[in-house]
Amino acid sequence: MHLAQRALRRAASAATVALLSVAVACAPQPEEKAGDKATGSASKTCAKAELSTETAGKLTVATDEPAYEPWFKDGKPANGEGFESAVAYAVARQLGFAEGDVVWQTVPFNKAFAPGEKTFDFDINQVSISAERRKAVDFSSGYYDVRQAVIALKGSKAAKAKSLADLKGVKLGAQVGTTSLDYIDDVVKPARQPAAYAKNDQAKSALKNGQVDAIVTDLPTAFYITAAEVTDAKIVGQFENQGGTPEQFGLVLDKGSALTSCVTGAVDALREDGTLARVEKQWLSDAVDAPVLK
């Protein structure tokens, strides 16, 4: 009798455990917060079929309009010409996407790294990597080391500057939201309030019209401006890197993007196999050097 009762109790306990297991399996589980997961952790492999892109089988790449040289050629990001267009397609190939799989999208410079969900897989638009920007977006590893430079009209007082001190009394300008403007504020620390423009084109027009004495851009852009767009201007000089580390451009991704680790891996591979160096030599070879302003 006791043996039978014990057998019945064991059977009932086993049934209860089984029922509880089913209940737990079927119960809603706590959702993982986007901020709790490591960047890129959602993608276990970097095979094209495993990548979670905006459009299945496609890679959506964003940049601003107009697309300036020498980063792009003829204002057409999709033609594969110009340094950043070539880099974008090289990254795409590294990830397994053919040229026809790349879809271009126009996104204003400041919006690319502003908080909020993105509609692109990555943005390429001379966006410098910074701790402040990392609060809102992810970055790949750097694909280009860059310095900022000062441009002034030939024969002007600003064009004769040899040091940072010589720039303190001149009217300077740069595109809003850029490290170019940061260098004016934080490095030059001019006596006069710098002018901030929504686009580089507006800064160039202000220089031509004498509304500012000099403008600041990245060095390759400065070489192009003085060679092809404002030919009566010259590069006054370039700034030293701040903090001992080079300023770098990085690809911008959505915060917590599952693609970040794979895109970073692609950039790293292109650096290691010499592709980035070859593309830089092809499209940025004119941006060789300029006096350093101290």
Coordinates of C-alpha atoms in Angstrom, one line a residue:
M1 CA 0.0 0.0 0.0
H2 CA 2.8 2.5 1.0
L3 CA 4.8 1.5 -2.1
A4 CA 1.7 2.3 -4.3
Q5 CA 1.2 5.7 -2.6
R6 CA 4.9 6.6 -3.1
A7 CA 4.7 5.7 -6.7
L8 CA 1.6 7.9 -7.2
R9 CA 3.3 10.8 -5.4
R10 CA 6.4 10.5 -7.6
A11 CA 4.2 10.4 -10.7
A12 CA 2.3 13.5 -9.6
S13 CA 5.6 15.4 -8.9
A14 CA 6.9 14.5 -12.3
A15 CA 3.7 15.8 -13.9
T16 CA 3.9 19.0 -12.0
V17 CA 7.6 19.7 -13.0
A18 CA 6.6 19.0 -16.7
L19 CA 3.7 21.4 -16.5
L20 CA 5.9 24.1 -14.9
S21 CA 8.6 23.7 -17.6
V22 CA 6.0 24.2 -20.3
A23 CA 4.6 27.3 -18.5
V24 CA 8.1 28.8 -18.2
A25 CA 8.8 28.1 -21.8
C26 CA 5.6 29.7 -23.0
A27 CA 5.7 32.7 -20.7
P28 CA 6.8 36.1 -22.1
Q29 CA 10.5 36.7 -21.4
P30 CA 12.0 40.1 -20.5
E31 CA 13.0 42.0 -23.6
E32 CA 16.7 42.8 -24.0
K33 CA 17.3 46.5 -24.0
A34 CA 19.3 47.8 -26.9
G35 CA 21.7 49.5 -24.6
D36 CA 22.4 46.2 -22.7
K37 CA 23.9 44.3 -25.7
A38 CA 27.4 44.7 -26.9
T39 CA 27.8 46.6 -30.2
G40 CA 27.5 44.2 -33.1
S41 CA 26.7 41.2 -30.9
A42 CA 23.4 40.3 -32.7
S43 CA 25.3 39.2 -35.8
K44 CA 27.1 35.8 -35.2
T45 CA 28.8 35.8 -38.6
C46 CA 29.7 38.4 -41.2
A47 CA 28.4 36.3 -44.1
K48 CA 26.2 38.4 -46.4
A49 CA 23.2 36.1 -45.8
E50 CA 23.5 36.6 -42.1
L51 CA 23.8 40.4 -42.1
S52 CA 20.7 42.3 -40.9
T53 CA 20.6 45.2 -43.4
E54 CA 17.9 47.8 -44.0
T55 CA 16.9 46.0 -47.1
A56 CA 17.5 42.3 -47.4
G57 CA 20.3 41.6 -49.9
K58 CA 21.2 45.3 -50.2
L59 CA 23.6 47.6 -48.5
T60 CA 22.3 51.1 -47.9
V61 CA 25.0 53.7 -47.8
A62 CA 24.4 57.4 -47.0
T63 CA 26.2 60.6 -47.6
D64 CA 25.4 64.3 -47.9
E65 CA 24.5 66.4 -50.9
P66 CA 26.4 68.0 -52.6
A67 CA 29.1 65.3 -52.4
Y68 CA 32.4 67.2 -52.5
E69 CA 35.6 66.3 -54.2
P70 CA 38.1 64.7 -53.7
W71 CA 35.8 62.5 -51.6
F72 CA 33.4 61.9 -54.5
K73 CA 33.7 62.7 -58.2
D74 CA 31.2 64.8 -60.2
G75 CA 28.8 64.9 -57.2
K76 CA 27.8 61.2 -57.9
P77 CA 28.5 58.9 -55.0
A78 CA 27.3 55.9 -56.9
N79 CA 30.0 56.1 -59.6
G80 CA 32.7 54.5 -57.4
E81 CA 35.1 57.5 -58.0
G82 CA 36.6 59.7 -55.3
F83 CA 38.1 58.5 -52.1
E84 CA 35.0 57.9 -50.0
S85 CA 33.0 56.4 -52.9
A86 CA 35.8 53.9 -53.5
V87 CA 36.1 53.1 -49.8
A88 CA 32.3 52.5 -49.6
Y89 CA 32.4 50.0 -52.4
A90 CA 35.5 48.3 -51.1
V91 CA 33.7 47.8 -47.7
A92 CA 30.7 46.5 -49.6
R93 CA 32.8 43.9 -51.5
Q94 CA 34.5 42.9 -48.3
L95 CA 31.0 42.2 -46.8
G96 CA 30.0 40.2 -49.9
F97 CA 27.8 42.8 -51.7
A98 CA 28.2 43.4 -55.4
E99 CA 28.3 46.9 -56.8
G100 CA 24.6 46.6 -57.9
D101 CA 23.7 45.7 -54.3
V102 CA 24.7 49.1 -53.0
V103 CA 21.9 51.6 -52.6
W104 CA 22.8 55.3 -51.9
Q105 CA 20.8 57.6 -49.8
T106 CA 21.1 61.4 -49.1
V107 CA 21.5 62.3 -45.4
P108 CA 22.6 65.8 -44.2
F109 CA 26.0 65.8 -42.4
N110 CA 24.7 66.7 -38.9
K111 CA 21.8 64.3 -39.1
A112 CA 24.1 61.4 -39.8
F113 CA 25.4 61.3 -36.2
A114 CA 22.4 62.9 -34.4
P115 CA 20.4 60.7 -31.9
G116 CA 17.7 58.6 -33.4
E117 CA 17.1 55.5 -35.5
K118 CA 18.9 55.5 -38.9
T119 CA 17.6 54.6 -42.3
F120 CA 21.0 53.6 -43.6
D121 CA 23.4 50.7 -42.9
F122 CA 26.3 53.1 -42.7
D123 CA 27.1 56.7 -43.6
I124 CA 30.4 57.9 -45.1
N125 CA 30.8 61.6 -45.1
Q126 CA 34.1 62.8 -43.5
V127 CA 32.6 62.3 -40.0
S128 CA 35.4 62.4 -37.4
I129 CA 35.2 59.8 -34.6
S130 CA 34.7 61.4 -31.2
A131 CA 33.6 60.3 -27.7
E132 CA 30.7 62.8 -27.8
R133 CA 29.4 61.5 -31.1
R134 CA 29.7 57.9 -29.9
K135 CA 27.0 58.6 -27.4
A136 CA 24.5 58.7 -30.2
V137 CA 25.9 56.5 -32.9
D138 CA 28.4 53.6 -33.5
F139 CA 31.5 54.1 -35.5
S140 CA 33.7 51.7 -37.5
S141 CA 37.4 51.8 -37.0
G142 CA 39.0 54.8 -38.8
Y143 CA 39.4 54.6 -42.5
Y144 CA 41.4 57.8 -42.9
D145 CA 43.7 59.9 -40.6
V146 CA 43.0 63.6 -41.2
R147 CA 44.3 67.0 -40.2
Q148 CA 42.5 70.3 -40.3
A149 CA 43.8 73.2 -42.4
V150 CA 43.3 77.0 -42.8
I151 CA 42.5 78.6 -46.2
A152 CA 42.8 82.3 -46.9
L153 CA 42.8 84.6 -49.9
K154 CA 46.3 85.2 -51.3
G155 CA 47.7 88.6 -50.3
S156 CA 45.4 88.9 -47.3
K157 CA 46.6 89.4 -43.7
A158 CA 45.3 85.9 -42.8
A159 CA 47.4 84.4 -45.6
K160 CA 50.5 85.6 -43.9
A161 CA 49.8 83.8 -40.6
K162 CA 52.7 81.6 -39.4
S163 CA 51.3 80.6 -36.0
L164 CA 48.1 80.1 -34.0
A165 CA 48.7 83.5 -32.4
D166 CA 48.6 85.1 -35.9
L167 CA 45.1 83.8 -36.4
K168 CA 43.6 85.1 -33.2
G169 CA 42.6 88.5 -34.6
V170 CA 41.1 87.3 -37.9
K171 CA 37.6 86.4 -38.7
L172 CA 37.4 82.6 -39.2
G173 CA 34.6 80.4 -40.5
A174 CA 33.7 76.7 -40.9
Q175 CA 30.8 74.3 -41.4
V176 CA 28.6 73.9 -38.3
G177 CA 28.9 70.6 -36.4
T178 CA 32.4 69.9 -37.7
T179 CA 35.7 69.3 -36.1
S180 CA 36.9 72.2 -38.3
L181 CA 34.8 74.5 -36.2
D182 CA 35.9 72.8 -33.0
Y183 CA 39.6 73.5 -33.9
I184 CA 38.7 77.2 -34.3
D185 CA 37.0 77.3 -30.9
D186 CA 39.3 75.1 -29.0
V187 CA 42.7 75.5 -30.6
V188 CA 42.8 79.0 -32.2
K189 CA 40.5 80.5 -29.6
P190 CA 40.0 83.6 -31.7
A191 CA 39.2 87.1 -30.3
R192 CA 36.3 87.3 -32.8
Q193 CA 33.3 85.0 -32.8
P194 CA 33.7 82.5 -35.7
A195 CA 31.1 82.2 -38.4
A196 CA 29.3 78.8 -38.7
Y197 CA 27.8 77.7 -42.0
A198 CA 25.3 74.9 -42.8
K199 CA 27.4 73.8 -45.8
N200 CA 31.0 74.1 -46.9
D201 CA 29.8 75.8 -50.1
Q202 CA 28.5 78.7 -47.9
A203 CA 31.8 78.9 -46.1
K204 CA 33.6 79.1 -49.5
S205 CA 31.3 81.9 -50.7
A206 CA 31.9 83.8 -47.5
L207 CA 35.6 83.6 -48.1
K208 CA 35.3 84.7 -51.7
N209 CA 33.1 87.7 -50.7
G210 CA 35.3 88.8 -47.9
Q211 CA 32.8 88.0 -45.1
V212 CA 35.4 86.0 -43.4
D213 CA 39.2 86.2 -43.5
A214 CA 39.8 82.5 -43.5
I215 CA 38.0 79.2 -43.4
V216 CA 38.9 75.8 -41.9
T217 CA 38.4 72.4 -43.6
D218 CA 40.1 69.1 -43.6
L219 CA 43.4 69.1 -45.5
P220 CA 42.4 67.1 -48.6
T221 CA 39.3 69.4 -49.1
A222 CA 41.6 72.4 -48.6
F223 CA 43.9 71.3 -51.4
Y224 CA 40.9 70.7 -53.7
I225 CA 39.3 74.1 -52.9
T226 CA 42.5 76.0 -53.5
A227 CA 43.3 74.1 -56.7
A228 CA 39.9 74.0 -58.4
E229 CA 37.3 76.2 -56.7
V230 CA 38.8 79.3 -55.1
T231 CA 42.0 79.5 -57.0
D232 CA 43.0 82.9 -55.6
A233 CA 43.2 81.3 -52.1
K234 CA 46.0 79.4 -50.5
I235 CA 46.5 76.9 -47.7
V236 CA 47.9 78.9 -44.8
G237 CA 48.8 75.8 -42.8
Q238 CA 47.5 72.8 -40.9
F239 CA 46.9 72.1 -37.3
E240 CA 48.8 69.5 -35.2
N241 CA 46.9 66.5 -33.9
Q242 CA 45.4 67.2 -30.5
G243 CA 46.0 64.8 -27.6
G244 CA 48.7 62.8 -29.4
T245 CA 46.2 60.7 -31.4
P246 CA 45.2 61.3 -35.0
E247 CA 41.8 62.6 -35.9
Q248 CA 40.1 59.8 -37.9
F249 CA 37.1 59.6 -40.2
G250 CA 34.9 56.6 -39.4
L251 CA 31.8 55.0 -41.0
V252 CA 28.7 55.9 -39.0
L253 CA 26.2 53.3 -37.9
D254 CA 23.0 53.2 -35.8
K255 CA 23.7 53.0 -32.1
G256 CA 24.0 49.3 -31.1
S257 CA 23.9 48.2 -34.8
A258 CA 24.4 44.5 -35.4
L259 CA 26.5 45.5 -38.4
T260 CA 29.1 47.5 -36.5
S261 CA 31.6 44.6 -35.7
C262 CA 31.4 43.3 -39.3
V263 CA 31.8 46.8 -40.9
T264 CA 34.8 47.4 -38.6
G265 CA 36.2 44.1 -39.5
A266 CA 35.9 45.0 -43.2
V267 CA 37.7 48.3 -42.7
D268 CA 40.4 46.6 -40.7
A269 CA 40.9 44.0 -43.5
L270 CA 41.1 46.8 -46.1
R271 CA 43.8 48.5 -44.1
E272 CA 45.8 45.3 -43.6
D273 CA 45.7 44.2 -47.2
G274 CA 46.8 47.7 -48.4
T275 CA 43.5 48.6 -50.1
L276 CA 43.0 51.8 -48.1
A277 CA 46.5 53.0 -48.8
R278 CA 46.1 52.4 -52.6
V279 CA 42.7 54.2 -52.7
E280 CA 44.2 57.1 -50.7
K281 CA 47.2 57.3 -53.1
Q282 CA 44.8 57.3 -56.1
W283 CA 42.4 60.0 -54.9
L284 CA 44.2 62.0 -52.2
S285 CA 47.8 62.1 -53.5
D286 CA 47.7 65.8 -54.0
A287 CA 47.0 66.4 -50.3
V288 CA 50.6 65.8 -49.4
D289 CA 51.7 68.5 -46.9
A290 CA 51.3 72.0 -45.6
P291 CA 53.1 74.1 -42.9
V292 CA 52.1 73.2 -39.3
L293 CA 50.6 76.1 -37.3
K294 CA 51.8 76.1 -33.7

